[in-house]
């Protein structure tokens, strides 16, 4: 623009001296303009370009910082979620520990009940073992003796009838003998019925709810007692120790799990506190680096 102005002035000016003076002024002005343009280029344009480059670098670093902040926020959220899950697992473990402890406390009482039941079965078996010989001696053997006596009287009657066939002159003796045999049969039958009734009465007094015969119920009771005793003994010898060991193992495992969860919760609390403080400190550090 200055050069164009100079050319225009040269065309319009007719005074040589004035033109020379004006030319000198224009030359000085041109030099000043050149110096000004040079200074502007050195002192303004280049710093502005450097500032723009620095600004672009700063914006790129700002994006990196924002990405780091976002990543840290995701880590914090994941840590909080993990901490929440750990708290839930800890609550479940505590409930399982309490439940296991309660059941473990019930185990000794169950063992005592089994032992008491075993003792009662032993007592019942002993009673039956004593009653069977007593019933046999008091009722069965006398009934057997009556039966033997009945058989003996029957044989005697047969012999008497045989004698009446050979000696027809003593029919009265045969009739009397027959009457004696009949009386003996009736007496034996009555004694057998009384023995059976007495045995059943004794058994009904001991077990009022029983409906079966004494011998059948006694045999069934004896077999059932032996079976229950065997099962109780097996349970006492095998199942109860096994159950106790299982409960101890589960309690130990739950104790270990409780300790691990408590340790994990403490670590999560520490990590959570550090993560809560991390974004602010990280941003300040990165800004300080950029400022340098």
Short mmCIF file of C-alpha atoms in Angstrom, two decimals:
data_model
loop_
_atom_site.label_atom_id
_atom_site.label_comp_id
_atom_site.label_asym_id
_atom_site.label_seq_id
_atom_site.Cartn_x
_atom_site.Cartn_y
_atom_site.Cartn_z
CA UNK A 1 0.00 0.00 0.00
CA UNK A 2 2.83 2.47 0.81
CA UNK A 3 4.50 1.74 -2.53
CA UNK A 4 1.27 2.39 -4.40
CA UNK A 5 0.83 5.61 -2.52
CA UNK A 6 4.39 6.62 -3.43
CA UNK A 7 3.85 5.92 -7.09
CA UNK A 8 0.65 7.91 -7.08
CA UNK A 9 2.38 10.81 -5.42
CA UNK A 10 5.18 10.74 -8.00
CA UNK A 11 2.64 11.01 -10.76
CA UNK A 12 0.80 13.91 -9.16
CA UNK A 13 3.84 15.98 -8.08
CA UNK A 14 5.42 18.43 -10.58
CA UNK A 15 7.86 20.23 -8.27
CA UNK A 16 11.21 18.43 -8.40
CA UNK A 17 12.50 19.73 -5.12
CA UNK A 18 9.27 19.09 -3.45
CA UNK A 19 9.19 15.71 -5.03
CA UNK A 20 12.66 14.88 -3.77
CA UNK A 21 11.76 15.93 -0.26
CA UNK A 22 8.58 14.01 -0.46
CA UNK A 23 10.47 11.05 -1.79
CA UNK A 24 12.87 11.15 1.11
CA UNK A 25 9.98 11.26 3.52
CA UNK A 26 8.30 8.46 1.75
CA UNK A 27 11.54 6.45 1.83
CA UNK A 28 11.82 7.04 5.54
CA UNK A 29 8.17 6.14 5.91
CA UNK A 30 8.72 3.04 3.82
CA UNK A 31 11.68 2.10 6.00
CA UNK A 32 9.66 2.71 9.13
CA UNK A 33 6.84 0.63 7.74
CA UNK A 34 9.29 -2.14 6.85
CA UNK A 35 10.77 -1.99 10.34
CA UNK A 36 7.28 -1.96 11.82
CA UNK A 37 6.24 -4.95 9.72
CA UNK A 38 9.42 -6.75 10.73
CA UNK A 39 8.86 -6.00 14.41
CA UNK A 40 5.24 -7.03 14.11
CA UNK A 41 6.35 -10.26 12.49
CA UNK A 42 8.96 -10.93 15.14
CA UNK A 43 7.15 -9.63 18.20
CA UNK A 44 3.51 -10.42 17.40
CA UNK A 45 3.00 -13.04 14.71
CA UNK A 46 5.58 -15.53 15.91
CA UNK A 47 4.55 -15.31 19.57
CA UNK A 48 0.94 -15.66 18.49
CA UNK A 49 1.82 -18.77 16.48
CA UNK A 50 3.75 -20.15 19.44
CA UNK A 51 0.79 -19.32 21.67
CA UNK A 52 -1.57 -21.10 19.29
CA UNK A 53 0.70 -24.16 19.24
CA UNK A 54 0.89 -24.08 23.03
CA UNK A 55 -2.89 -23.71 23.17
CA UNK A 56 -3.35 -26.74 20.88
CA UNK A 57 -0.95 -28.78 23.02
CA UNK A 58 -2.78 -27.62 26.13
CA UNK A 59 -6.13 -28.63 24.67
CA UNK A 60 -4.76 -32.07 23.76
CA UNK A 61 -3.39 -32.48 27.26
CA UNK A 62 -6.70 -31.26 28.66
CA UNK A 63 -8.45 -34.04 26.74
CA UNK A 64 -5.96 -36.55 28.12
CA UNK A 65 -6.55 -35.26 31.64
CA UNK A 66 -10.31 -35.47 31.15
CA UNK A 67 -9.96 -39.05 29.88
CA UNK A 68 -7.88 -39.91 32.96
CA UNK A 69 -10.50 -38.29 35.20
CA UNK A 70 -13.28 -40.24 33.47
CA UNK A 71 -11.32 -43.46 33.84
CA UNK A 72 -10.73 -42.75 37.52
CA UNK A 73 -14.45 -42.08 37.93
CA UNK A 74 -15.22 -45.48 36.38
CA UNK A 75 -12.71 -47.12 38.71
CA UNK A 76 -14.32 -45.38 41.69
CA UNK A 77 -17.79 -46.56 40.62
CA UNK A 78 -16.52 -50.12 40.13
CA UNK A 79 -14.81 -50.01 43.52
CA UNK A 80 -18.01 -48.79 45.18
CA UNK A 81 -19.99 -51.56 43.47
CA UNK A 82 -17.42 -54.14 44.60
CA UNK A 83 -17.58 -52.77 48.13
CA UNK A 84 -21.38 -53.02 48.08
CA UNK A 85 -21.18 -56.64 46.88
CA UNK A 86 -18.59 -57.38 49.56
CA UNK A 87 -20.91 -55.93 52.22
CA UNK A 88 -23.77 -58.11 50.94
CA UNK A 89 -21.55 -61.21 50.98
CA UNK A 90 -20.40 -60.30 54.47
CA UNK A 91 -24.00 -60.05 55.65
CA UNK A 92 -24.80 -63.42 54.08
CA UNK A 93 -21.72 -64.94 55.70
CA UNK A 94 -22.68 -63.51 59.08
CA UNK A 95 -26.19 -64.95 58.74
CA UNK A 96 -24.73 -68.33 57.76
CA UNK A 97 -22.36 -68.20 60.73
CA UNK A 98 -25.23 -67.44 63.11
CA UNK A 99 -27.36 -70.22 61.60
CA UNK A 100 -24.49 -72.69 61.79
CA UNK A 101 -23.73 -71.71 65.39
CA UNK A 102 -27.38 -72.18 66.38
CA UNK A 103 -27.53 -75.60 64.72
CA UNK A 104 -24.19 -76.54 66.23
CA UNK A 105 -25.58 -75.71 69.68
CA UNK A 106 -28.55 -78.01 69.00
CA UNK A 107 -26.23 -80.92 68.22
CA UNK A 108 -25.29 -81.80 71.85
CA UNK A 109 -28.97 -81.82 72.81
CA UNK A 110 -29.74 -84.11 69.86
CA UNK A 111 -26.91 -86.36 70.97
CA UNK A 112 -28.33 -86.45 74.50
CA UNK A 113 -31.77 -87.32 73.12
CA UNK A 114 -30.27 -90.17 71.11
CA UNK A 115 -28.39 -91.42 74.15
CA UNK A 116 -31.54 -91.25 76.26
CA UNK A 117 -33.49 -93.11 73.58
CA UNK A 118 -30.77 -95.75 73.45
CA UNK A 119 -30.90 -96.15 77.21
CA UNK A 120 -34.69 -96.52 77.12
CA UNK A 121 -34.39 -99.14 74.40
CA UNK A 122 -31.85 -101.02 76.51
CA UNK A 123 -34.19 -100.86 79.50
CA UNK A 124 -37.13 -102.04 77.39
CA UNK A 125 -35.09 -104.90 75.99
CA UNK A 126 -33.95 -105.88 79.48
CA UNK A 127 -37.56 -105.85 80.72
CA UNK A 128 -38.67 -108.07 77.85
CA UNK A 129 -35.71 -110.36 78.42
CA UNK A 130 -36.79 -110.77 82.05
CA UNK A 131 -40.50 -111.05 81.31
CA UNK A 132 -40.21 -113.79 78.71
CA UNK A 133 -38.67 -116.39 81.09
CA UNK A 134 -41.06 -115.33 83.88
CA UNK A 135 -44.12 -115.77 81.66
CA UNK A 136 -42.78 -119.07 80.46
CA UNK A 137 -42.15 -120.32 83.98
CA UNK A 138 -45.38 -119.00 85.45
CA UNK A 139 -47.87 -119.77 82.67
CA UNK A 140 -46.46 -121.74 79.76
CA UNK A 141 -44.80 -124.50 81.78
CA UNK A 142 -47.88 -125.12 84.00
CA UNK A 143 -50.08 -125.21 80.90
CA UNK A 144 -47.69 -127.73 79.38
CA UNK A 145 -47.89 -129.82 82.53
CA UNK A 146 -51.69 -129.73 82.37
CA UNK A 147 -51.51 -130.85 78.77
CA UNK A 148 -49.21 -133.69 79.75
CA UNK A 149 -51.61 -134.67 82.51
CA UNK A 150 -54.47 -134.56 80.02
CA UNK A 151 -52.56 -136.86 77.71
CA UNK A 152 -51.80 -139.21 80.59
CA UNK A 153 -55.45 -139.34 81.63
CA UNK A 154 -56.45 -139.95 78.01
CA UNK A 155 -54.09 -142.89 77.81
CA UNK A 156 -55.41 -144.17 81.09
CA UNK A 157 -58.97 -143.90 79.73
CA UNK A 158 -58.01 -145.81 76.63
CA UNK A 159 -56.52 -148.53 78.77
CA UNK A 160 -59.65 -148.66 80.90
CA UNK A 161 -61.87 -148.98 77.85
CA UNK A 162 -59.62 -151.71 76.62
CA UNK A 163 -60.00 -153.38 79.96
CA UNK A 164 -63.81 -153.06 79.79
CA UNK A 165 -63.76 -154.91 76.49
CA UNK A 166 -61.81 -157.73 78.05
CA UNK A 167 -63.64 -157.65 81.39
CA UNK A 168 -67.28 -156.92 80.73
CA UNK A 169 -68.17 -157.61 84.33
CA UNK A 170 -66.82 -154.27 85.54
CA UNK A 171 -68.77 -151.63 83.49
CA UNK A 172 -69.26 -149.45 86.54
CA UNK A 173 -65.50 -149.14 86.99
CA UNK A 174 -65.18 -148.14 83.34
CA UNK A 175 -67.91 -145.53 83.68
CA UNK A 176 -66.30 -144.09 86.77
CA UNK A 177 -62.92 -144.04 85.04
CA UNK A 178 -64.46 -142.26 82.06
CA UNK A 179 -65.97 -139.68 84.41
CA UNK A 180 -62.59 -139.18 86.03
CA UNK A 181 -60.97 -138.65 82.65
CA UNK A 182 -63.66 -136.16 81.64
CA UNK A 183 -63.19 -134.31 84.90
CA UNK A 184 -59.43 -134.31 84.39
CA UNK A 185 -59.84 -133.01 80.83
CA UNK A 186 -62.14 -130.24 81.99
CA UNK A 187 -59.80 -129.36 84.84
CA UNK A 188 -56.80 -129.24 82.49
CA UNK A 189 -58.71 -127.16 79.97
CA UNK A 190 -59.83 -124.80 82.71
CA UNK A 191 -56.29 -124.51 84.05
CA UNK A 192 -54.95 -123.81 80.56
CA UNK A 193 -57.59 -121.14 80.01
CA UNK A 194 -56.84 -119.61 83.39
CA UNK A 195 -53.11 -119.62 82.62
CA UNK A 196 -53.69 -118.01 79.26
CA UNK A 197 -56.10 -115.47 80.76
CA UNK A 198 -53.69 -114.65 83.57
CA UNK A 199 -50.84 -114.17 81.13
CA UNK A 200 -52.90 -111.96 78.85
CA UNK A 201 -54.20 -109.94 81.83
CA UNK A 202 -50.68 -109.40 83.07
CA UNK A 203 -49.59 -108.33 79.62
CA UNK A 204 -52.60 -106.03 79.16
CA UNK A 205 -51.86 -104.40 82.52
CA UNK A 206 -48.29 -103.79 81.42
CA UNK A 207 -49.33 -102.63 77.89
CA UNK A 208 -53.03 -101.57 77.93
CA UNK A 209 -53.02 -100.50 74.25
CA UNK A 210 -51.78 -103.86 72.96
CA UNK A 211 -54.13 -105.86 70.75
CA UNK A 212 -52.05 -108.85 69.69
CA UNK A 213 -51.32 -112.03 71.55
CA UNK A 214 -48.68 -111.96 74.23
CA UNK A 215 -46.21 -114.24 72.47
CA UNK A 216 -46.58 -112.49 69.12
CA UNK A 217 -46.24 -109.02 70.62
CA UNK A 218 -43.36 -110.07 72.82
CA UNK A 219 -41.50 -111.49 69.83
CA UNK A 220 -42.24 -108.43 67.70
CA UNK A 221 -41.27 -106.08 70.52
CA UNK A 222 -38.04 -107.99 71.03
CA UNK A 223 -37.21 -107.87 67.30
CA UNK A 224 -38.12 -104.18 67.06
CA UNK A 225 -36.10 -103.39 70.17
CA UNK A 226 -33.05 -105.12 68.75
CA UNK A 227 -33.52 -103.32 65.42
CA UNK A 228 -33.92 -99.91 67.07
CA UNK A 229 -31.00 -100.57 69.34
CA UNK A 230 -28.80 -101.46 66.37
CA UNK A 231 -29.88 -98.35 64.47
CA UNK A 232 -29.38 -96.13 67.50
CA UNK A 233 -25.98 -97.63 68.17
CA UNK A 234 -24.98 -97.18 64.52
CA UNK A 235 -26.21 -93.59 64.55
CA UNK A 236 -24.39 -92.91 67.79
CA UNK A 237 -21.15 -94.51 66.56
CA UNK A 238 -21.12 -93.22 62.96
CA UNK A 239 -23.56 -90.44 62.14
CA UNK A 240 -23.20 -88.29 65.23
CA UNK A 241 -19.36 -88.02 65.09
CA UNK A 242 -19.59 -87.47 61.34
CA UNK A 243 -22.19 -84.73 61.83
CA UNK A 244 -20.12 -83.11 64.56
CA UNK A 245 -17.03 -83.11 62.33
CA UNK A 246 -19.01 -81.68 59.41
CA UNK A 247 -20.44 -78.92 61.58
CA UNK A 248 -16.97 -78.09 62.94
CA UNK A 249 -15.55 -77.92 59.42
CA UNK A 250 -18.38 -75.68 58.24
CA UNK A 251 -17.98 -73.42 61.27
CA UNK A 252 -14.21 -73.15 60.64
CA UNK A 253 -14.83 -72.39 56.95
CA UNK A 254 -17.39 -69.73 57.84
CA UNK A 255 -14.98 -68.20 60.37
CA UNK A 256 -12.25 -68.06 57.69
CA UNK A 257 -14.69 -66.54 55.19
CA UNK A 258 -15.76 -63.95 57.75
CA UNK A 259 -12.14 -62.96 58.37
CA UNK A 260 -11.41 -62.75 54.62
CA UNK A 261 -14.50 -60.62 54.01
CA UNK A 262 -13.65 -58.33 56.92
CA UNK A 263 -10.11 -57.95 55.56
CA UNK A 264 -11.47 -57.26 52.08
CA UNK A 265 -13.90 -54.68 53.45
CA UNK A 266 -11.09 -52.85 55.24
CA UNK A 267 -9.02 -52.83 52.04
CA UNK A 268 -12.01 -51.59 50.03
CA UNK A 269 -12.54 -48.77 52.54
CA UNK A 270 -8.89 -47.71 52.18
CA UNK A 271 -9.05 -47.91 48.35
CA UNK A 272 -12.32 -46.00 48.32
CA UNK A 273 -10.87 -43.18 50.40
CA UNK A 274 -7.81 -43.01 48.16
CA UNK A 275 -9.92 -43.01 45.00
CA UNK A 276 -12.14 -40.24 46.38
CA UNK A 277 -9.05 -38.11 46.87
CA UNK A 278 -7.32 -39.14 43.63
CA UNK A 279 -9.10 -37.01 40.91
CA UNK A 280 -8.50 -33.68 42.62
CA UNK A 281 -4.84 -34.36 43.31
CA UNK A 282 -4.27 -35.75 39.83
CA UNK A 283 -5.77 -32.67 38.17
CA UNK A 284 -3.63 -30.31 40.24
CA UNK A 285 -0.50 -32.28 39.39
CA UNK A 286 -1.22 -32.28 35.65
CA UNK A 287 -2.00 -28.52 35.67
CA UNK A 288 1.29 -27.86 37.43
CA UNK A 289 3.11 -29.85 34.73
CA UNK A 290 1.40 -27.87 31.97
CA UNK A 291 2.24 -24.56 33.64
CA UNK A 292 5.90 -25.55 33.70
#
